[in-house]
Short mmCIF file of N, CA and C in Angstrom, two decimals:
data_model
loop_
_atom_site.label_atom_id
_atom_site.label_comp_id
_atom_site.label_asym_id
_atom_site.label_seq_id
_atom_site.Cartn_x
_atom_site.Cartn_y
_atom_site.Cartn_z
N UNK A 1 124.20 77.35 75.22
CA UNK A 1 124.16 76.69 76.77
C UNK A 1 125.43 75.45 75.70
N UNK A 2 126.48 75.62 77.74
CA UNK A 2 126.92 74.19 77.66
C UNK A 2 126.82 72.75 77.72
N UNK A 3 127.09 72.51 77.66
CA UNK A 3 127.03 70.09 77.16
C UNK A 3 127.36 70.09 78.11
N UNK A 4 126.12 68.98 79.44
CA UNK A 4 127.12 68.39 81.02
C UNK A 4 126.77 69.47 81.38
N UNK A 5 125.88 70.48 81.73
CA UNK A 5 126.63 71.59 82.91
C UNK A 5 126.31 70.89 83.88
N UNK A 6 125.37 70.04 84.09
CA UNK A 6 125.13 69.23 85.49
C UNK A 6 125.44 68.54 85.77
N UNK A 7 125.26 67.26 86.82
CA UNK A 7 125.11 65.94 86.09
C UNK A 7 124.06 65.35 87.54
N UNK A 8 123.35 63.99 87.94
CA UNK A 8 122.91 63.26 88.24
C UNK A 8 121.59 64.74 89.51
N UNK A 9 121.09 64.77 90.23
CA UNK A 9 119.93 64.36 91.45
C UNK A 9 119.74 66.19 90.45
N UNK A 10 120.38 67.17 90.72
CA UNK A 10 120.08 68.77 89.83
C UNK A 10 119.27 68.70 88.77
N UNK A 11 119.47 68.24 87.56
CA UNK A 11 119.63 67.71 86.62
C UNK A 11 117.96 68.14 86.45
N UNK A 12 117.42 67.78 87.56
CA UNK A 12 115.29 67.61 88.22
C UNK A 12 115.21 69.08 87.94
N UNK A 13 115.91 70.19 87.98
CA UNK A 13 115.37 71.05 88.53
C UNK A 13 115.67 72.67 86.50
N UNK A 14 116.89 72.33 86.81
CA UNK A 14 117.60 72.43 85.26
C UNK A 14 116.34 72.13 84.17
N UNK A 15 116.56 71.24 84.37
CA UNK A 15 115.09 70.08 83.24
C UNK A 15 113.45 71.03 83.23
N UNK A 16 112.87 72.42 84.33
CA UNK A 16 112.57 72.94 84.36
C UNK A 16 112.70 73.87 83.56
N UNK A 17 113.54 74.43 83.68
CA UNK A 17 113.56 76.02 83.03
C UNK A 17 114.30 75.41 80.82
N UNK A 18 113.75 76.37 80.40
CA UNK A 18 113.59 76.88 79.00
C UNK A 18 114.78 76.40 78.41
N UNK A 19 115.31 76.27 77.61
CA UNK A 19 116.54 76.97 77.29
C UNK A 19 117.22 78.02 76.71
N UNK A 20 116.81 79.12 76.81
CA UNK A 20 116.86 80.04 76.67
C UNK A 20 118.91 80.42 77.25
N UNK A 21 119.28 81.18 76.90
CA UNK A 21 120.63 81.77 77.34
C UNK A 21 120.37 81.35 79.75
N UNK A 22 120.99 81.78 80.24
CA UNK A 22 120.98 81.63 81.75
C UNK A 22 120.15 83.35 81.78
N UNK A 23 121.29 83.21 80.40
CA UNK A 23 120.94 85.01 81.64
C UNK A 23 119.93 85.61 81.76
N UNK A 24 119.42 85.39 80.32
CA UNK A 24 118.13 85.09 80.07
C UNK A 24 116.67 84.79 80.49
N UNK A 25 116.90 83.50 80.98
CA UNK A 25 116.34 82.21 81.70
C UNK A 25 115.83 83.54 83.68
N UNK A 26 117.62 84.26 84.38
CA UNK A 26 117.33 84.40 84.82
C UNK A 26 116.39 85.51 84.63
N UNK A 27 116.69 86.72 84.48
CA UNK A 27 115.86 87.38 83.95
C UNK A 27 114.35 87.90 83.96
N UNK A 28 114.04 86.98 82.87
CA UNK A 28 112.33 86.90 82.29
C UNK A 28 112.30 86.10 83.80
N UNK A 29 112.65 86.07 84.67
CA UNK A 29 111.96 85.32 85.76
C UNK A 29 111.72 85.78 87.21
N UNK A 30 112.88 86.82 87.10
CA UNK A 30 112.70 88.25 88.02
C UNK A 30 111.67 89.02 88.63
N UNK A 31 110.60 89.09 87.14
CA UNK A 31 108.63 89.48 87.26
C UNK A 31 107.86 88.40 87.44
N UNK A 32 108.68 87.62 87.29
CA UNK A 32 107.52 85.83 87.84
C UNK A 32 107.57 86.25 89.60
N UNK A 33 108.89 85.72 89.39
CA UNK A 33 109.08 84.96 91.03
C UNK A 33 108.17 86.18 92.18
N UNK A 34 109.17 87.14 91.69
CA UNK A 34 107.91 88.98 92.30
C UNK A 34 106.82 89.09 92.64
N UNK A 35 106.09 88.73 91.43
CA UNK A 35 104.02 89.12 91.25
C UNK A 35 104.40 88.08 91.78
N UNK A 36 105.16 86.80 92.52
CA UNK A 36 104.15 85.85 92.62
C UNK A 36 103.96 85.74 94.27
N UNK A 37 105.10 86.00 94.21
CA UNK A 37 105.10 86.58 96.27
C UNK A 37 104.96 87.62 95.93
N UNK A 38 104.59 88.51 95.77
CA UNK A 38 103.99 89.69 96.33
C UNK A 38 102.80 88.96 95.90
N UNK A 39 101.51 87.88 95.82
CA UNK A 39 100.98 87.39 95.70
C UNK A 39 100.58 86.70 96.85
N UNK A 40 101.64 86.57 98.05
CA UNK A 40 101.22 85.89 98.92
C UNK A 40 101.22 86.04 100.20
N UNK A 41 100.74 87.95 99.91
CA UNK A 41 101.03 89.19 101.41
C UNK A 41 99.78 89.09 101.67
N UNK A 42 98.88 87.92 101.51
CA UNK A 42 97.54 88.62 101.87
C UNK A 42 96.92 86.86 102.78
N UNK A 43 97.98 86.69 102.53
CA UNK A 43 97.63 85.46 102.68
C UNK A 43 98.48 84.99 104.76
N UNK A 44 97.92 83.77 104.89
CA UNK A 44 99.26 83.47 106.31
C UNK A 44 100.04 83.02 106.41
N UNK A 45 101.15 83.14 105.67
CA UNK A 45 101.92 83.01 104.89
C UNK A 45 103.27 81.56 105.89
N UNK A 46 102.95 82.23 108.08
CA UNK A 46 102.93 80.94 108.80
C UNK A 46 102.29 79.66 108.28
N UNK A 47 101.30 79.62 107.45
CA UNK A 47 100.98 78.15 107.48
C UNK A 47 101.34 77.09 107.42
N UNK A 48 101.54 75.93 107.12
CA UNK A 48 101.69 74.45 106.53
C UNK A 48 100.37 74.47 105.95
N UNK A 49 100.67 73.33 105.11
CA UNK A 49 99.67 72.76 104.42
C UNK A 49 99.15 71.07 105.09
N UNK A 50 100.35 70.66 105.97
CA UNK A 50 100.22 69.90 106.77
C UNK A 50 101.96 69.74 107.72
N UNK A 51 101.36 69.16 109.30
CA UNK A 51 102.31 68.48 109.33
C UNK A 51 103.58 68.54 109.43
N UNK A 52 104.60 69.23 110.36
CA UNK A 52 105.92 69.51 110.31
C UNK A 52 107.13 69.71 108.37
N UNK A 53 105.70 70.18 107.58
CA UNK A 53 105.97 70.54 106.38
C UNK A 53 106.50 72.48 106.86
N UNK A 54 106.78 72.67 105.24
CA UNK A 54 107.28 74.45 105.54
C UNK A 54 106.23 74.59 105.29
N UNK A 55 106.77 76.23 105.55
CA UNK A 55 104.85 77.38 106.02
C UNK A 55 105.84 77.90 104.56
N UNK A 56 104.64 79.09 103.79
CA UNK A 56 104.32 79.80 102.60
C UNK A 56 105.98 80.60 103.20
N UNK A 57 106.15 81.22 104.27
CA UNK A 57 107.07 81.97 104.32
C UNK A 57 108.63 81.21 104.30
N UNK A 58 108.27 79.53 104.93
CA UNK A 58 110.47 79.39 104.59
C UNK A 58 110.50 78.73 103.48
N UNK A 59 109.27 78.09 102.99
CA UNK A 59 109.47 77.48 101.78
C UNK A 59 110.19 79.14 100.29
N UNK A 60 109.69 80.38 100.98
CA UNK A 60 109.64 81.28 100.29
C UNK A 60 111.96 82.20 100.66
N UNK A 61 111.60 81.57 101.55
CA UNK A 61 113.20 81.27 102.44
C UNK A 61 114.44 80.76 102.15
N UNK A 62 113.43 79.55 101.97
CA UNK A 62 114.29 78.41 101.27
C UNK A 62 114.79 78.71 99.98
N UNK A 63 113.94 79.72 99.43
CA UNK A 63 114.89 79.98 97.16
C UNK A 63 115.82 81.07 97.56
N UNK A 64 114.80 81.96 98.76
CA UNK A 64 116.53 82.90 98.29
C UNK A 64 117.25 82.09 99.38
N UNK A 65 117.60 81.90 99.98
CA UNK A 65 118.44 80.85 100.83
C UNK A 65 119.65 80.23 99.71
N UNK A 66 118.98 79.79 99.07
CA UNK A 66 119.43 78.04 97.99
C UNK A 66 119.66 78.90 97.25
N UNK A 67 118.70 80.55 96.45
CA UNK A 67 120.26 81.21 95.33
C UNK A 67 121.75 81.63 96.00
N UNK A 68 121.36 82.04 96.55
CA UNK A 68 122.22 82.65 97.37
C UNK A 68 123.96 80.96 98.05
N UNK A 69 123.82 80.74 97.68
CA UNK A 69 124.76 79.28 98.30
C UNK A 69 124.71 79.27 96.61
N UNK A 70 123.96 79.37 95.90
CA UNK A 70 124.07 78.76 94.52
C UNK A 70 125.40 80.09 93.99
N UNK A 71 124.56 80.67 93.83
CA UNK A 71 125.14 82.55 93.47
C UNK A 71 126.73 81.31 94.02
N UNK A 72 126.75 82.05 95.61
CA UNK A 72 128.37 81.73 96.11
C UNK A 72 129.49 80.54 95.33
N UNK A 73 128.71 79.61 95.36
CA UNK A 73 129.27 78.30 93.94
C UNK A 73 129.58 79.18 93.57
N UNK A 74 128.78 80.08 92.72
CA UNK A 74 129.61 80.17 90.99
C UNK A 74 130.49 81.04 90.89
N UNK A 75 130.00 82.05 92.15
CA UNK A 75 131.62 83.04 92.30
C UNK A 75 132.43 82.05 92.66
N UNK A 76 132.72 81.34 93.40
CA UNK A 76 133.84 80.63 93.14
C UNK A 76 134.36 79.61 92.08
N UNK A 77 133.31 78.95 91.35
CA UNK A 77 134.06 78.23 90.30
C UNK A 77 134.68 79.43 89.67
N UNK A 78 133.63 80.25 88.93
CA UNK A 78 134.34 80.89 87.91
C UNK A 78 135.94 82.13 87.63
N UNK A 79 135.52 81.87 89.53
CA UNK A 79 137.21 81.67 89.43
C UNK A 79 137.75 81.19 89.24
N UNK A 80 137.70 80.02 88.85
CA UNK A 80 138.62 78.62 88.84
C UNK A 80 138.45 77.99 90.10
N UNK A 81 138.21 77.98 91.31
CA UNK A 81 138.58 77.65 92.87
C UNK A 81 138.03 76.07 92.67
N UNK A 82 139.57 75.07 92.55
CA UNK A 82 139.29 73.90 92.61
C UNK A 82 138.54 73.17 94.25
N UNK A 83 138.88 73.91 94.50
CA UNK A 83 137.91 72.90 96.41
C UNK A 83 136.67 72.73 95.40
N UNK A 84 136.51 70.81 96.97
CA UNK A 84 135.30 71.01 96.48
C UNK A 84 134.42 71.34 97.64
N UNK A 85 133.36 71.96 96.71
CA UNK A 85 132.29 72.79 98.24
C UNK A 85 131.20 72.14 98.69
N UNK A 86 131.62 72.29 99.59
CA UNK A 86 130.97 71.51 100.51
C UNK A 86 129.05 71.80 100.32
N UNK A 87 128.23 70.41 101.03
CA UNK A 87 126.92 70.15 100.92
C UNK A 87 126.26 71.46 102.07
N UNK A 88 124.74 71.62 101.97
CA UNK A 88 124.41 71.50 103.23
C UNK A 88 122.98 71.64 103.34
N UNK A 89 122.71 70.95 104.29
CA UNK A 89 121.37 70.71 104.76
C UNK A 89 119.99 71.57 104.87
N UNK A 90 119.31 71.58 103.90
CA UNK A 90 118.56 72.51 104.42
C UNK A 90 117.21 72.68 105.10
N UNK A 91 117.18 71.16 105.01
CA UNK A 91 115.55 71.68 106.76
C UNK A 91 116.16 72.31 107.68
N UNK A 92 117.55 72.09 108.05
CA UNK A 92 118.82 72.75 109.23
C UNK A 92 118.54 74.70 109.16
N UNK A 93 119.20 74.08 108.13
CA UNK A 93 118.87 76.19 107.16
C UNK A 93 117.65 76.37 107.88
N UNK A 94 116.70 76.36 107.16
CA UNK A 94 114.96 75.84 107.25
C UNK A 94 114.38 76.87 108.59
N UNK A 95 115.10 74.80 110.10
CA UNK A 95 114.62 75.28 111.00
C UNK A 95 115.45 76.29 112.06
N UNK A 96 116.96 76.88 111.64
CA UNK A 96 116.99 77.24 112.53
C UNK A 96 117.05 78.87 112.01
N UNK A 97 116.35 78.93 110.96
CA UNK A 97 116.55 80.21 110.86
C UNK A 97 115.16 81.29 111.67
N UNK A 98 114.61 81.00 112.04
CA UNK A 98 112.94 81.76 112.81
C UNK A 98 111.86 82.41 111.70
N UNK A 99 112.39 82.22 110.51
CA UNK A 99 111.50 82.32 109.99
C UNK A 99 110.20 83.13 110.30
N UNK A 100 109.34 82.24 110.95
CA UNK A 100 107.82 83.19 111.80
C UNK A 100 108.17 84.28 112.06
N UNK A 101 109.47 84.89 113.26
CA UNK A 101 109.38 86.07 113.94
C UNK A 101 110.27 86.95 112.39
N UNK A 102 110.12 87.10 111.06
CA UNK A 102 110.33 87.83 110.41
C UNK A 102 109.41 88.29 109.36
N UNK A 103 109.54 89.60 109.44
CA UNK A 103 107.75 90.27 108.30
C UNK A 103 108.19 89.66 107.14
N UNK A 104 107.44 89.78 107.06
CA UNK A 104 106.52 88.98 104.80
C UNK A 104 107.61 89.44 103.84
N UNK A 105 107.72 91.30 104.02
CA UNK A 105 107.83 92.11 103.41
C UNK A 105 109.03 91.88 103.26
N UNK A 106 109.80 92.26 104.39
CA UNK A 106 110.91 91.83 104.63
C UNK A 106 111.90 90.30 103.42
N UNK A 107 111.08 90.02 103.05
CA UNK A 107 111.65 87.95 103.15
C UNK A 107 111.60 89.10 101.33
N UNK A 108 110.17 89.67 101.02
CA UNK A 108 110.01 90.17 99.88
C UNK A 108 111.28 90.94 98.79
N UNK A 109 111.37 91.91 100.18
CA UNK A 109 113.09 92.76 99.77
C UNK A 109 114.30 92.22 99.17
N UNK A 110 114.47 91.11 100.32
CA UNK A 110 115.58 90.77 99.90
C UNK A 110 115.40 89.14 99.03
N UNK A 111 113.85 89.06 98.88
CA UNK A 111 114.08 87.92 97.66
C UNK A 111 114.98 89.01 95.99
N UNK A 112 114.30 90.68 96.29
CA UNK A 112 114.09 91.68 95.03
C UNK A 112 115.99 91.87 95.15
N UNK A 113 116.18 91.73 96.38
CA UNK A 113 117.80 91.70 97.00
C UNK A 113 118.76 91.05 96.23
N UNK A 114 118.70 89.66 96.49
CA UNK A 114 119.08 88.53 96.49
C UNK A 114 119.69 88.28 94.35
N UNK A 115 117.95 88.43 93.56
CA UNK A 115 118.44 88.80 92.06
C UNK A 115 118.78 89.06 91.90
N UNK A 116 119.14 90.39 92.16
CA UNK A 116 119.97 91.90 91.55
C UNK A 116 121.15 91.18 91.71
N UNK A 117 121.51 90.26 92.74
CA UNK A 117 123.08 90.17 93.40
C UNK A 117 123.38 88.66 91.79
N UNK A 118 122.13 88.29 92.28
CA UNK A 118 122.42 87.58 90.37
C UNK A 118 122.64 87.24 89.84
N UNK A 119 121.57 88.19 88.99
CA UNK A 119 121.69 89.12 87.44
C UNK A 119 123.23 89.63 88.00
N UNK A 120 123.70 90.80 88.05
CA UNK A 120 124.80 91.35 88.09
C UNK A 120 125.41 90.11 87.68
N UNK A 121 126.18 89.14 88.98
CA UNK A 121 126.29 88.05 87.64
C UNK A 121 126.77 87.47 86.96
N UNK A 122 125.40 87.42 86.72
CA UNK A 122 125.92 86.52 85.84
C UNK A 122 125.66 87.10 83.88
N UNK A 123 124.66 88.56 84.48
CA UNK A 123 125.19 88.97 83.76
C UNK A 123 127.15 90.06 83.22
N UNK A 124 127.61 89.91 84.35
CA UNK A 124 129.02 89.64 83.85
C UNK A 124 129.89 88.77 84.18
N UNK A 125 129.89 87.70 83.65
CA UNK A 125 130.04 85.55 83.91
C UNK A 125 130.49 85.95 82.30
N UNK A 126 131.73 85.48 82.05
CA UNK A 126 131.96 85.85 80.98
C UNK A 126 131.61 84.31 80.01
N UNK A 127 131.81 84.67 79.15
CA UNK A 127 131.71 82.16 78.49
C UNK A 127 132.98 81.19 79.30
N UNK A 128 133.61 82.15 78.94
CA UNK A 128 134.34 81.23 79.73
C UNK A 128 133.92 80.69 81.37
N UNK A 129 133.72 82.10 82.11
CA UNK A 129 133.74 81.68 83.34
C UNK A 129 132.48 80.79 83.15
N UNK A 130 131.49 80.79 82.56
CA UNK A 130 130.19 80.27 82.38
C UNK A 130 130.10 78.69 82.14
N UNK A 131 131.41 78.52 81.32
CA UNK A 131 132.24 76.83 81.21
C UNK A 131 132.61 76.32 82.85
N UNK A 132 133.66 77.23 83.41
CA UNK A 132 133.85 76.65 84.30
C UNK A 132 133.19 75.29 84.99
N UNK A 133 133.72 74.76 86.13
CA UNK A 133 133.88 73.92 86.72
C UNK A 133 133.96 72.94 87.78
N UNK A 134 132.94 72.87 88.28
CA UNK A 134 133.69 72.71 90.28
C UNK A 134 132.64 70.99 90.79
N UNK A 135 132.85 71.57 92.62
CA UNK A 135 132.50 69.84 92.23
C UNK A 135 132.17 70.46 92.93
N UNK A 136 130.14 69.68 93.24
CA UNK A 136 130.08 69.76 96.09
C UNK A 136 129.61 68.56 95.27
N UNK A 137 128.62 68.20 96.78
CA UNK A 137 127.65 66.61 96.90
C UNK A 137 128.43 65.71 95.69
N UNK A 138 130.37 65.61 95.70
CA UNK A 138 130.25 64.87 94.05
C UNK A 138 129.66 64.75 93.30
N UNK A 139 129.56 66.25 93.35
CA UNK A 139 128.57 66.28 91.74
C UNK A 139 129.52 67.22 90.89
N UNK A 140 129.40 66.79 89.57
CA UNK A 140 130.63 68.14 88.37
C UNK A 140 129.97 68.84 88.20
N UNK A 141 130.11 69.90 88.60
CA UNK A 141 129.21 71.06 87.56
C UNK A 141 129.53 73.01 87.01
N UNK A 142 129.09 73.50 86.21
CA UNK A 142 129.48 74.88 85.44
C UNK A 142 128.70 75.28 85.63
N UNK A 143 129.07 77.11 86.93
CA UNK A 143 128.20 78.30 86.05
C UNK A 143 127.20 78.22 85.94
N UNK A 144 126.94 78.32 84.74
CA UNK A 144 126.18 77.87 83.81
C UNK A 144 125.00 77.67 84.22
N UNK A 145 125.21 76.20 84.27
CA UNK A 145 124.77 75.12 84.55
C UNK A 145 123.91 75.85 86.77
N UNK A 146 124.70 76.43 87.72
CA UNK A 146 124.11 76.72 88.70
C UNK A 146 123.05 77.82 88.45
N UNK A 147 123.86 78.95 87.36
CA UNK A 147 122.48 79.88 86.52
C UNK A 147 120.44 79.69 86.69
N UNK A 148 121.37 77.93 85.34
CA UNK A 148 119.89 77.34 85.59
C UNK A 148 119.16 76.52 87.02
N UNK A 149 120.64 76.74 86.82
CA UNK A 149 119.18 75.45 88.42
C UNK A 149 118.50 76.47 89.57
N UNK A 150 119.39 78.06 89.70
CA UNK A 150 118.87 78.68 90.32
C UNK A 150 117.32 79.23 89.80
N UNK A 151 116.85 79.28 88.67
CA UNK A 151 115.68 79.49 87.99
C UNK A 151 115.23 78.65 88.30
N UNK A 152 115.41 76.76 87.96
CA UNK A 152 114.94 75.71 88.14
C UNK A 152 114.71 75.57 89.56
N UNK A 153 115.06 75.80 90.15
CA UNK A 153 114.97 75.57 91.82
C UNK A 153 113.49 76.41 92.39
N UNK A 154 113.76 77.46 91.35
CA UNK A 154 112.25 79.05 92.19
C UNK A 154 111.39 78.12 91.76
N UNK A 155 111.77 77.80 90.73
CA UNK A 155 109.93 77.41 90.02
C UNK A 155 109.02 75.69 89.64
N UNK A 156 110.52 75.16 90.47
CA UNK A 156 110.01 73.58 91.41
C UNK A 156 109.50 74.68 92.39
N UNK A 157 109.58 75.61 93.55
CA UNK A 157 109.36 75.62 94.85
C UNK A 157 107.58 76.56 94.26
N UNK A 158 107.75 77.36 93.18
CA UNK A 158 106.73 78.27 93.25
C UNK A 158 105.21 77.23 93.03
N UNK A 159 105.88 75.57 92.02
CA UNK A 159 104.35 75.07 91.13
C UNK A 159 104.01 74.08 92.88
N UNK A 160 105.60 74.55 93.91
CA UNK A 160 105.26 73.08 94.86
C UNK A 160 103.75 73.76 96.36
N UNK A 161 104.09 75.79 95.73
CA UNK A 161 103.61 76.53 95.96
C UNK A 161 101.79 76.45 95.77
N UNK A 162 101.44 76.43 94.58
CA UNK A 162 100.72 76.55 93.82
C UNK A 162 100.05 75.43 94.09
N UNK A 163 100.61 73.69 94.13
CA UNK A 163 99.75 72.91 94.14
C UNK A 163 99.41 72.29 95.93
N UNK A 164 99.85 72.99 97.02
CA UNK A 164 99.97 73.06 97.95
C UNK A 164 99.55 73.77 99.17
N UNK A 165 99.33 74.70 98.81
CA UNK A 165 99.36 75.95 100.11
C UNK A 165 98.36 76.55 99.21
N UNK A 166 97.83 76.63 98.09
CA UNK A 166 96.98 78.02 97.69
C UNK A 166 95.50 76.83 96.79
#
């Protein structure tokens, strides 16, 4: 793993995952996420633990969309794109998504497909591409750091679901 892969706020998520190579972290987590998400199928996934909080399904959907966005950023940065990438408002994204209208099984399939895409790219990035650094939200990051961020962010929300919803 390269040094200085991420700055600031996102280091919280990265600190949650082991120091295995990023490809191994993402691959190992794939089965754990699928198993955990499948265990939620028989719950009321549109329920929340408190008013104005996301539902179980919204948390899962947020994880999926965040992974897609981070993968998009990783692809652009890996190609040497030096454009400062824009941030996004996760609350607005979830609010506008109409997750309550989605079948939870469809979300599980979307997660599976999303992680497969993530693994495809991270399995094919060269070390040079993993080391490439880009910028968004005023922070510098490299592609490898984005992979750890994807895994750490997912782990964070699994912990939130376990602590507050189950």
